[in-house]
XYZ file of C-alpha atoms in Angstrom:
684
model
C 11.310 -5.576 30.864
C 13.137 -2.313 31.579
C 16.844 -1.738 31.691
C 17.131 -2.242 35.492
C 15.448 -5.649 35.283
C 17.604 -6.994 32.464
C 20.186 -9.544 33.576
C 22.864 -10.593 31.054
C 24.118 -14.177 30.835
C 27.372 -13.218 32.576
C 26.576 -10.827 35.464
C 28.314 -7.438 35.559
C 29.952 -8.378 38.864
C 31.623 -11.499 37.418
C 35.318 -11.428 36.644
C 35.560 -13.597 33.503
C 38.450 -13.644 31.014
C 37.411 -11.519 28.014
C 39.855 -9.216 26.215
C 42.838 -11.562 25.926
C 45.632 -12.004 23.413
C 44.302 -15.386 22.269
C 40.779 -14.020 21.697
C 42.097 -11.107 19.623
C 44.463 -13.328 17.609
C 41.753 -15.908 16.892
C 39.350 -13.116 15.951
C 41.908 -11.576 13.583
C 42.460 -14.946 11.905
C 38.693 -15.371 11.459
C 38.445 -11.817 10.098
C 41.199 -12.489 7.563
C 39.584 -15.732 6.359
C 36.018 -14.434 6.120
C 37.175 -11.062 4.789
C 38.995 -12.711 1.879
C 36.060 -15.065 1.257
C 33.615 -12.130 1.264
C 35.730 -10.231 -1.288
C 35.600 -13.240 -3.613
C 31.870 -13.791 -3.164
C 30.921 -10.111 -3.453
C 32.994 -9.617 -6.624
C 31.467 -12.661 -8.297
C 27.873 -12.607 -7.097
C 27.338 -9.117 -5.718
C 26.109 -10.753 -2.479
C 27.450 -11.377 1.011
C 26.372 -13.475 3.976
C 26.780 -12.591 7.651
C 29.948 -13.959 9.237
C 29.114 -13.432 12.930
C 27.258 -16.693 13.530
C 29.712 -18.896 11.553
C 32.600 -17.319 13.465
C 30.744 -17.812 16.774
C 30.178 -21.476 15.900
C 33.869 -21.924 15.100
C 34.852 -20.083 18.295
C 32.708 -22.415 20.384
C 34.236 -25.517 18.804
C 37.866 -24.556 18.240
C 38.321 -21.871 20.883
C 36.622 -23.660 23.714
C 38.022 -27.089 22.865
C 41.648 -26.223 22.087
C 42.232 -22.856 23.782
C 39.836 -23.104 26.765
C 38.125 -19.827 25.897
C 35.271 -18.401 27.948
C 31.959 -17.201 26.516
C 33.182 -13.595 26.689
C 36.406 -14.502 24.875
C 34.328 -16.261 22.212
C 32.272 -13.082 21.894
C 35.473 -11.055 21.342
C 36.528 -13.593 18.684
C 33.300 -13.192 16.717
C 33.279 -9.409 17.247
C 36.816 -9.014 15.909
C 36.239 -11.430 13.041
C 32.925 -10.003 11.864
C 34.599 -6.670 11.034
C 36.383 -8.372 8.133
C 33.156 -9.444 6.432
C 31.401 -6.081 6.717
C 34.394 -4.004 5.582
C 35.041 -6.375 2.662
C 31.459 -5.884 1.498
C 31.762 -2.098 1.625
C 35.079 -2.134 -0.226
C 33.942 -4.431 -3.028
C 30.609 -2.656 -3.514
C 32.334 0.655 -4.276
C 36.117 0.926 -4.696
C 36.458 -1.164 -7.905
C 34.463 1.726 -9.383
C 37.840 3.461 -9.887
C 38.245 1.114 -12.872
C 34.972 2.165 -14.492
C 35.112 5.951 -14.310
C 35.681 8.127 -17.403
C 38.351 6.707 -19.710
C 41.411 8.266 -21.282
C 42.407 7.910 -24.933
C 43.917 4.472 -24.273
C 40.601 3.093 -23.033
C 41.720 2.806 -19.390
C 39.924 4.636 -16.609
C 41.465 8.008 -15.818
C 41.192 6.948 -12.150
C 42.874 3.589 -12.716
C 45.927 4.745 -10.762
C 43.849 5.063 -7.575
C 42.949 1.376 -7.699
C 46.122 0.383 -5.899
C 46.778 -1.509 -2.691
C 47.615 1.484 -0.505
C 44.524 3.485 -1.501
C 42.242 0.480 -0.934
C 43.947 -0.240 2.408
C 43.672 3.347 3.654
C 40.036 3.793 2.616
C 39.081 0.401 4.098
C 40.725 1.226 7.430
C 39.326 4.771 7.611
C 35.820 3.627 6.618
C 35.896 0.778 9.145
C 37.104 3.067 11.925
C 34.437 5.635 11.025
C 31.657 3.046 11.301
C 32.842 1.852 14.721
C 33.614 5.376 15.948
C 30.133 6.699 15.211
C 28.562 3.716 17.000
C 30.189 4.559 20.351
C 27.650 7.258 21.344
C 24.778 5.233 19.846
C 25.213 2.029 21.864
C 23.323 3.119 24.974
C 20.513 4.744 23.024
C 19.972 1.939 20.496
C 21.223 -1.271 22.119
C 20.370 -0.628 25.785
C 17.438 1.821 25.920
C 15.759 0.267 22.861
C 16.402 -3.304 23.953
C 12.738 -4.324 23.714
C 11.982 -2.398 20.521
C 15.070 -3.275 18.439
C 15.635 -7.043 18.384
C 18.801 -7.013 16.191
C 17.989 -10.544 14.908
C 21.509 -11.669 13.941
C 22.958 -10.318 17.187
C 20.289 -12.059 19.254
C 20.807 -15.315 17.349
C 24.568 -15.064 17.817
C 24.113 -14.594 21.566
C 21.930 -17.702 21.650
C 24.633 -19.680 19.848
C 27.290 -18.499 22.333
C 25.070 -19.361 25.314
C 24.226 -22.740 23.818
C 27.951 -23.412 23.460
C 28.375 -22.879 27.187
C 25.635 -25.421 27.873
C 27.161 -27.974 25.536
C 26.429 -29.165 22.005
C 28.643 -29.506 18.963
C 27.050 -27.207 16.418
C 30.171 -26.851 14.323
C 30.384 -30.480 13.185
C 27.828 -29.929 10.404
C 29.518 -26.690 9.304
C 32.863 -28.495 9.102
C 31.266 -31.249 7.025
C 30.061 -28.574 4.639
C 33.503 -26.968 4.584
C 35.215 -30.293 3.841
C 32.680 -31.253 1.175
C 33.057 -27.842 -0.445
C 36.855 -27.973 -0.490
C 36.888 -31.433 -2.093
C 34.301 -30.350 -4.683
C 36.270 -27.150 -5.410
C 39.493 -29.131 -5.744
C 37.887 -31.424 -8.323
C 36.403 -28.433 -10.141
C 39.077 -25.725 -10.048
C 42.290 -27.779 -9.993
C 41.636 -31.147 -11.638
C 38.625 -29.949 -13.695
C 36.699 -33.182 -13.179
C 33.589 -31.030 -12.694
C 32.777 -28.499 -15.414
C 32.877 -24.933 -14.086
C 30.015 -23.413 -16.091
C 27.858 -25.775 -18.192
C 26.183 -23.752 -20.932
C 23.319 -24.162 -23.357
C 23.050 -21.509 -26.066
C 21.163 -20.941 -29.287
C 22.879 -19.602 -32.380
C 22.481 -16.078 -33.693
C 20.844 -17.573 -36.798
C 18.131 -19.274 -34.720
C 14.710 -18.121 -35.986
C 12.854 -18.531 -32.714
C 15.194 -17.372 -29.923
C 18.529 -16.086 -31.298
C 21.539 -15.817 -28.971
C 19.667 -17.054 -25.896
C 21.904 -18.555 -23.255
C 21.373 -20.599 -20.101
C 24.449 -21.336 -18.018
C 25.449 -21.901 -14.428
C 28.674 -21.641 -12.443
C 27.911 -24.777 -10.484
C 30.032 -23.960 -7.455
C 29.373 -24.879 -3.802
C 29.442 -21.259 -2.594
C 26.566 -20.293 -4.893
C 24.424 -23.207 -3.734
C 25.215 -22.319 -0.117
C 24.314 -18.660 -0.596
C 21.020 -19.638 -2.231
C 20.104 -21.909 0.672
C 20.914 -19.207 3.227
C 18.974 -16.380 1.538
C 16.011 -18.682 0.885
C 13.662 -19.383 -2.041
C 11.941 -15.993 -2.229
C 15.010 -13.793 -2.688
C 16.760 -16.441 -4.812
C 13.688 -16.662 -7.048
C 13.526 -12.901 -7.557
C 17.259 -12.838 -8.354
C 17.016 -15.506 -11.031
C 13.893 -13.845 -12.463
C 16.018 -10.808 -13.295
C 18.526 -13.083 -15.010
C 15.780 -14.786 -17.028
C 14.575 -11.391 -18.259
C 18.085 -10.366 -19.298
C 19.369 -13.571 -20.899
C 16.200 -15.120 -22.316
C 14.275 -11.962 -23.254
C 16.384 -8.820 -23.632
C 19.468 -10.387 -25.226
C 17.527 -12.413 -27.853
C 15.434 -9.297 -28.626
C 18.465 -7.027 -29.024
C 20.319 -9.722 -30.986
C 17.441 -9.695 -33.468
C 17.326 -5.917 -33.838
C 20.948 -4.763 -33.549
C 23.623 -5.220 -36.174
C 26.909 -6.682 -34.852
C 28.784 -3.600 -36.060
C 26.582 -1.355 -33.913
C 27.278 -3.546 -30.878
C 31.005 -3.439 -31.654
C 30.967 0.376 -31.802
C 29.216 0.484 -28.435
C 31.876 -1.807 -26.948
C 34.589 0.502 -28.286
C 32.821 3.451 -26.646
C 32.734 1.582 -23.329
C 36.409 0.627 -23.591
C 35.624 -3.098 -23.862
C 36.992 -3.385 -27.402
C 40.241 -1.709 -28.423
C 39.303 -0.918 -32.019
C 36.957 -2.096 -34.762
C 39.979 -3.254 -36.754
C 41.358 -5.413 -33.931
C 40.017 -8.827 -32.867
C 39.082 -9.756 -29.312
C 37.272 -7.804 -26.626
C 33.963 -8.775 -25.047
C 32.292 -11.388 -27.232
C 35.477 -12.039 -29.272
C 35.005 -9.614 -32.158
C 36.218 -10.710 -35.627
C 36.973 -7.600 -37.756
C 37.217 -9.654 -40.952
C 33.724 -11.175 -40.834
C 32.402 -8.402 -38.560
C 30.758 -10.913 -36.259
C 31.140 -12.052 -32.653
C 32.096 -15.553 -31.604
C 30.022 -15.020 -28.431
C 27.164 -12.738 -29.441
C 25.181 -13.042 -26.156
C 28.179 -11.813 -24.184
C 28.724 -8.907 -26.604
C 25.088 -7.782 -26.306
C 25.219 -8.216 -22.538
C 28.328 -6.064 -22.135
C 27.293 -3.434 -24.668
C 23.676 -2.857 -23.678
C 22.166 -5.123 -21.010
C 24.678 -4.217 -18.280
C 23.727 -0.562 -18.624
C 20.039 -1.462 -18.477
C 20.821 -3.517 -15.383
C 22.777 -0.634 -13.849
C 19.771 1.652 -14.288
C 17.551 -0.972 -12.669
C 19.934 -1.384 -9.695
C 20.123 2.392 -9.215
C 16.341 2.707 -9.267
C 15.920 -0.350 -7.019
C 18.367 1.051 -4.478
C 16.692 4.445 -4.534
C 13.223 2.904 -4.162
C 14.465 0.903 -1.182
C 15.820 4.097 0.340
C 12.520 5.941 -0.222
C 10.554 3.091 1.369
C 12.715 3.286 4.495
C 12.749 7.110 4.576
C 10.193 7.401 7.418
C 12.250 4.929 9.448
C 15.435 6.816 8.568
C 14.063 10.172 9.748
C 12.524 8.828 12.955
C 15.649 6.756 13.685
C 17.934 9.751 13.369
C 15.684 11.963 15.532
C 15.290 9.290 18.222
C 19.007 8.527 18.329
C 20.058 12.175 18.564
C 17.400 12.764 21.214
C 18.594 9.771 23.245
C 22.184 10.997 23.139
C 21.112 14.440 24.391
C 19.137 12.921 27.259
C 22.011 11.015 28.782
C 25.565 12.173 29.328
C 27.757 9.309 28.230
C 30.346 9.028 30.945
C 31.961 5.801 32.105
C 29.470 3.909 34.251
C 30.481 1.960 37.338
C 29.161 -1.360 36.063
C 31.486 -3.326 33.804
C 28.731 -3.960 31.265
C 28.131 -0.182 30.895
C 31.683 0.916 30.105
C 32.037 2.468 26.647
C 35.006 4.242 25.141
C 34.943 7.971 25.860
C 32.658 10.236 23.829
C 35.681 12.527 23.456
C 37.276 9.852 21.267
C 34.490 10.308 18.715
C 35.147 14.040 18.350
C 38.926 13.703 18.295
C 38.761 10.693 15.969
C 36.504 12.545 13.522
C 38.913 15.486 13.344
C 41.863 13.122 12.859
C 40.022 11.350 10.015
C 39.402 14.686 8.256
C 43.042 15.713 8.646
C 44.333 12.339 7.438
C 42.170 12.529 4.336
C 43.481 16.056 3.700
C 47.180 15.151 3.901
C 47.420 11.566 2.643
C 48.632 11.493 -0.994
C 46.590 8.343 -1.739
C 43.318 10.291 -1.387
C 42.188 11.858 -4.714
C 42.151 15.651 -4.894
C 44.399 18.324 -6.351
C 44.514 20.535 -3.255
C 44.196 20.471 0.519
C 40.877 22.310 0.211
C 39.464 19.595 -2.076
C 40.440 16.914 0.379
C 39.149 18.819 3.419
C 35.750 19.087 1.740
C 35.826 15.336 1.054
C 36.663 14.706 4.711
C 33.843 16.932 5.980
C 31.326 15.276 3.626
C 32.460 11.844 4.858
C 31.921 12.796 8.516
C 28.529 14.447 7.848
C 27.146 11.613 5.699
C 28.819 9.074 7.999
C 27.149 10.386 11.158
C 23.755 10.249 9.446
C 23.958 6.909 7.664
C 25.717 5.069 10.507
C 22.754 6.017 12.709
C 20.306 4.973 10.011
C 22.122 1.691 9.323
C 22.261 0.743 12.993
C 18.573 1.314 13.608
C 17.424 -0.363 10.406
C 19.398 -3.562 11.073
C 17.933 -3.532 14.567
C 14.487 -3.865 13.028
C 14.961 -5.960 9.889
C 18.437 -7.509 10.178
C 21.725 -6.926 8.387
C 20.717 -8.965 5.332
C 18.006 -6.402 4.498
C 20.114 -3.316 5.202
C 19.738 -0.991 2.154
C 23.468 -0.206 1.947
C 23.311 0.265 -1.830
C 20.512 2.813 -1.467
C 22.444 4.761 1.176
C 25.560 4.768 -0.986
C 23.607 5.909 -4.047
C 22.093 8.746 -1.983
C 25.554 9.704 -0.703
C 27.036 9.743 -4.195
C 24.152 11.765 -5.600
C 24.372 14.233 -2.709
C 28.143 14.534 -3.114
C 27.868 15.056 -6.865
C 25.234 17.760 -6.344
C 27.563 19.545 -3.906
C 30.379 19.293 -6.457
C 28.154 20.633 -9.239
C 27.039 23.505 -7.001
C 30.653 24.656 -6.534
C 31.528 24.072 -10.186
C 33.451 20.828 -9.783
C 32.455 18.917 -12.914
C 34.412 16.629 -15.218
C 36.490 13.509 -14.852
C 39.014 15.029 -12.422
C 36.386 15.095 -9.642
C 34.932 11.631 -10.273
C 37.362 9.704 -8.007
C 36.755 12.233 -5.208
C 33.012 11.512 -5.318
C 33.702 7.768 -5.307
C 35.883 8.117 -2.202
C 33.006 9.734 -0.291
C 30.548 7.060 -1.425
C 33.032 4.265 -0.752
C 33.832 5.343 2.794
C 30.142 5.783 3.655
C 29.356 2.341 2.216
C 32.150 0.779 4.299
C 31.133 2.731 7.426
C 27.414 1.915 7.075
C 28.103 -1.783 6.441
C 30.474 -1.914 9.406
C 28.014 -0.027 11.623
C 25.298 -2.576 10.865
C 27.583 -5.472 11.795
C 28.925 -3.566 14.830
C 25.380 -3.020 16.107
C 24.652 -6.755 15.916
C 27.921 -7.477 17.765
C 27.108 -4.954 20.506
C 23.637 -6.502 20.897
C 25.271 -9.910 21.292
C 27.617 -8.456 23.897
C 24.725 -6.827 25.765
C 22.871 -10.145 25.985
C 25.861 -12.266 27.066
C 27.274 -9.659 29.469
C 30.333 -8.380 27.588
C 32.278 -5.196 28.304
C 31.360 -2.710 25.523
C 34.715 -0.933 25.774
C 36.573 -4.142 24.947
C 34.224 -4.925 22.079
C 34.780 -1.476 20.596
C 38.566 -1.844 20.825
C 38.281 -5.317 19.247
C 36.295 -3.827 16.366
C 39.008 -1.229 15.722
C 41.651 -3.966 15.700
C 39.552 -6.214 13.452
C 38.950 -3.367 10.994
C 42.665 -2.629 10.641
C 43.901 -6.234 10.423
C 41.247 -7.477 8.021
C 41.724 -4.428 5.761
C 45.315 -5.496 5.154
C 44.176 -8.789 3.638
C 41.071 -7.369 1.943
C 43.211 -5.014 -0.144
C 45.591 -7.834 -1.089
C 42.735 -10.125 -2.065
C 41.123 -7.462 -4.251
C 44.379 -6.781 -6.079
C 45.170 -10.464 -6.586
C 41.710 -11.280 -7.932
C 42.004 -8.285 -10.258
C 45.059 -9.814 -11.963
C 44.054 -10.696 -15.553
C 44.704 -14.152 -16.976
C 46.999 -14.660 -19.948
C 43.938 -14.997 -22.200
C 42.541 -11.682 -20.913
C 45.836 -9.939 -21.607
C 45.790 -11.204 -25.198
C 42.328 -9.647 -25.580
C 43.603 -6.307 -24.272
C 41.861 -6.668 -20.890
C 43.931 -5.169 -18.071
C 41.673 -5.973 -15.104
C 39.823 -9.179 -14.211
C 37.359 -7.123 -12.148
C 34.604 -5.893 -14.415
C 34.681 -9.003 -16.611
C 32.227 -11.902 -16.322
C 34.695 -13.557 -13.928
C 34.280 -10.799 -11.325
C 31.334 -8.655 -12.384
C 31.402 -6.251 -9.371
C 27.854 -5.013 -10.128
C 27.504 -2.419 -7.372
C 30.889 -0.817 -8.073
C 30.053 -0.531 -11.763
C 26.775 1.135 -10.854
C 28.437 3.695 -8.565
C 30.894 4.623 -11.313
C 28.063 4.915 -13.845
C 26.175 7.328 -11.590
C 29.226 9.478 -10.928
C 30.115 9.697 -14.630
C 26.551 10.518 -15.528
C 26.261 13.342 -13.011
C 29.717 14.922 -13.270
C 30.768 14.281 -16.869
C 27.332 14.253 -18.517
C 28.424 11.199 -20.509
C 25.828 8.540 -19.854
C 23.753 6.415 -22.230
C 20.493 7.497 -20.633
C 18.408 5.602 -23.188
C 19.634 2.281 -21.758
C 19.801 3.378 -18.125
C 16.215 4.677 -18.168
C 14.967 1.377 -19.592
C 16.428 -0.245 -16.486
C 14.887 2.423 -14.246
C 11.390 1.753 -15.571
C 11.887 -2.010 -15.402
C 12.639 -1.584 -11.697
C 9.607 0.661 -11.222
C 7.409 -1.907 -13.005
C 8.676 -4.716 -10.778
C 8.160 -2.642 -7.622
C 4.600 -1.836 -8.692
C 4.022 -5.599 -8.907
C 4.859 -5.828 -5.217
C 8.264 -7.456 -5.774
C 11.581 -6.252 -4.341
C 12.975 -4.260 -7.263
C 16.565 -4.211 -5.963
C 16.902 -8.004 -5.826
C 15.348 -8.329 -9.291
C 17.630 -5.587 -10.656
C 20.767 -7.227 -9.284
C 19.647 -10.440 -10.975
C 19.172 -8.604 -14.286
C 22.633 -7.070 -13.981
C 24.497 -10.270 -13.080
C 25.098 -13.098 -15.556
C 22.466 -15.849 -15.395
C 25.369 -18.219 -14.716
C 25.595 -16.603 -11.264
C 21.928 -16.399 -10.277
C 20.832 -19.823 -11.576
C 22.938 -21.925 -9.152
C 21.958 -19.531 -6.340
C 18.330 -20.250 -7.231
C 19.074 -23.979 -7.027
C 20.193 -23.529 -3.415
C 17.123 -21.415 -2.665
C 14.856 -24.045 -4.208
C 16.356 -26.714 -1.949
C 15.689 -24.484 1.071
C 12.108 -24.050 -0.162
C 11.601 -27.824 -0.318
C 13.071 -28.218 3.179
C 10.737 -25.498 4.473
C 7.789 -27.232 2.820
C 8.723 -30.479 4.539
C 8.775 -28.654 7.888
C 5.785 -26.351 7.331
C 4.129 -27.527 10.524
C 7.140 -26.494 12.613
C 7.602 -22.922 13.793
C 11.248 -21.975 14.342
C 12.687 -18.981 16.116
C 15.422 -16.913 14.461
C 17.982 -18.589 16.701
C 16.812 -22.103 15.781
C 16.781 -21.234 12.082
C 20.344 -19.878 12.168
C 21.804 -23.058 13.684
C 19.637 -25.527 11.775
C 21.738 -28.313 10.155
C 21.010 -27.128 6.612
C 22.091 -23.567 7.387
C 25.288 -24.731 9.058
C 26.154 -27.053 6.155
C 25.368 -24.249 3.678
C 27.634 -21.912 5.644
C 30.405 -24.486 5.260
C 29.740 -24.681 1.517
C 30.028 -20.890 1.195
C 33.182 -20.633 3.283
C 34.904 -23.615 1.648
C 34.033 -22.627 -1.912
C 35.035 -18.991 -1.450
C 38.290 -19.849 0.327
C 39.176 -22.377 -2.390
C 38.416 -19.755 -5.044
C 40.731 -17.236 -3.378
C 43.534 -19.791 -2.968
C 43.331 -20.960 -6.583
C 43.252 -17.340 -7.787
C 46.398 -16.580 -5.767
C 48.171 -19.674 -7.104
C 47.231 -18.847 -10.685
C 49.047 -15.511 -10.380
C 52.345 -17.384 -9.923
C 53.520 -18.529 -13.408
C 55.373 -21.655 -12.244
C 52.438 -22.848 -10.149
C 50.002 -22.043 -12.968
C 52.030 -24.156 -15.387
C 52.143 -27.094 -12.964
C 48.407 -26.889 -12.293
C 47.731 -27.034 -16.016
C 49.487 -30.426 -16.088
C 46.910 -31.978 -13.718
C 43.974 -30.665 -15.738
C 42.102 -33.794 -16.870
C 39.291 -31.953 -18.624
C 40.638 -32.910 -22.109
C 40.539 -36.595 -21.139
C 36.920 -36.370 -20.003
C 35.931 -34.503 -23.158
C 37.620 -37.210 -25.239
C 35.680 -39.895 -23.368
C 32.238 -38.258 -23.103
C 32.342 -35.395 -25.599
C 31.913 -31.747 -24.588
C 28.187 -32.179 -23.951
C 28.723 -35.285 -21.851
C 31.412 -33.546 -19.815
C 29.027 -30.704 -19.011
C 26.221 -33.121 -18.109
C 28.643 -34.861 -15.727
C 29.249 -31.504 -14.041
C 25.523 -30.907 -13.655
C 25.118 -34.384 -12.112
C 27.857 -33.572 -9.569
C 26.061 -30.321 -8.711
C 22.771 -32.208 -8.297
C 24.513 -34.670 -5.985
C 25.713 -31.777 -3.828
C 22.140 -30.481 -3.732
C 20.899 -33.936 -2.685
C 23.412 -33.988 0.185
C 22.371 -30.483 1.282
C 18.681 -31.457 1.199
C 19.225 -34.567 3.334
C 21.167 -32.580 5.906
C 18.547 -29.819 5.816
C 15.727 -32.157 6.878
C 17.671 -33.582 9.823
C 16.677 -32.698 13.355
C 18.718 -29.957 14.986
C 20.134 -29.679 18.464
C 18.079 -27.710 20.958
C 19.382 -24.306 22.043
């Protein structure tokens, strides 16, 4: 099928309502909700799930039923809303790194001041605009000319969902059931504390066989939902990394390392104020010179750095594996742009924003970065160089990101690898001109952060444009919607990040100033980016631990296993990856039950289990954000503590019984998910 033969669902000659106020408003609301939920999920688990199909499902049900929206208006809703999820991922994967750069005498990052709302907002908006801007000249070459060669799986599936909605069928009912179930479960867990939040089994440091081993799980609905969506293979590799860290490395290091040595390492990392003061990671006792929580102390002092090295190597390996695709993609895309002059076509479905906007927009972005006081840099020249690097790396990696997701989907987009390459390239440029030391660290992070945001947004934008191409949307309106979605969702993304970063009263007592970076919100990718920047510019990196992680990743890759997924699992607490594995295991059992059935990508995306799991993720993440916001308000926090019935349950069943009750509740949720997963789905 060539371009002339292709006929979209809505013909180019049709005059159908598309870019309307209600579609933009509904899309902005969806972007705000899924953007905030993605921030929460990415900070806790280091993972995200695509928002386009869930938003399309909601648009079909709510938009069509209550606002009489057309298929093209529903497409604008999902296009606008999906920008929130992609930008949130890029922000969380990089910008919290400001907290982990080189520290001052007080133990706080010297770049701590840049981790403020305005800086996050500006970088999120500029990165989102950059990703959309660079996709304008690429649409015809990648989406239209390569229609047969680049399937863009999520975009194609989303188009199928939108077309199915026009034909009838209530796909959203199952997703809403999942959302309702998740909210009730989260209410019982996070407000009333009927369900234990993280049941834990641990051995003592004095154990002769396996000292300081720990198995725990944050048994939340969003983790089970994520596991089901990503499937058994990826979930299994993730938890394998956690098993290595918490049941092999930590017991080994606990046997070999004296507590005082671990305490000194925590002081060096800024996770313990002083050897003479109690608290910090693992609850250090200066009198007895022991830790109340030795596994956590070992994890923070040593294993996280090993994990960071593994993630860096895994990301770089992923990048190397896709290098041939990257080079050919960039050449093909540039060649396609040169072949065709991108003017406004006569047909509605061929109208893009002007190519001139890309050039003017790029210059404006450079100038804004040069003059805005929120951008790190001690001179206009510094900032101009940052701006130029952002545009150069952005043009390259946006092209790469778009083509890669066209082949293998957004879920497999090696964003971390691209960001690592950007940061390493930026640091090498800085070193070449003599810019070394802590003063230049935040500047390097800004470049990496904006490229991460732009590449993530470009991947999602490409899927949206593919959806629009299939359903017969007007590209110009989609591109404007993406700009609007990027700006609106960034406002809430910055707020959510800052609110979740607020430390609890217990953290403050321990001298912890930021919740991000603790076990509550591990932010694994952001920690890695900061580690790389410090290592290259300040020459202050514990290479002995990082290189252990590097060779672990290489070993895993040589075994034919995805090193990046394994490395992320080794970096994250086992309490995060274990419940994700539970969801993946349920998906594996469902797949086994249906092994005789062959499903298309579209059928898989709107299968009952996937829709219910999407509801679990959305409901759990939204509940987590709401509770976190409420806990920041002292009066509300005090009132919520009055409805905490955990002490009553512990009195009745004992601490062990209370935790077993939580596990039983989690198993019940898994049973419900399994039963929904094996149900027959509606035809599309």
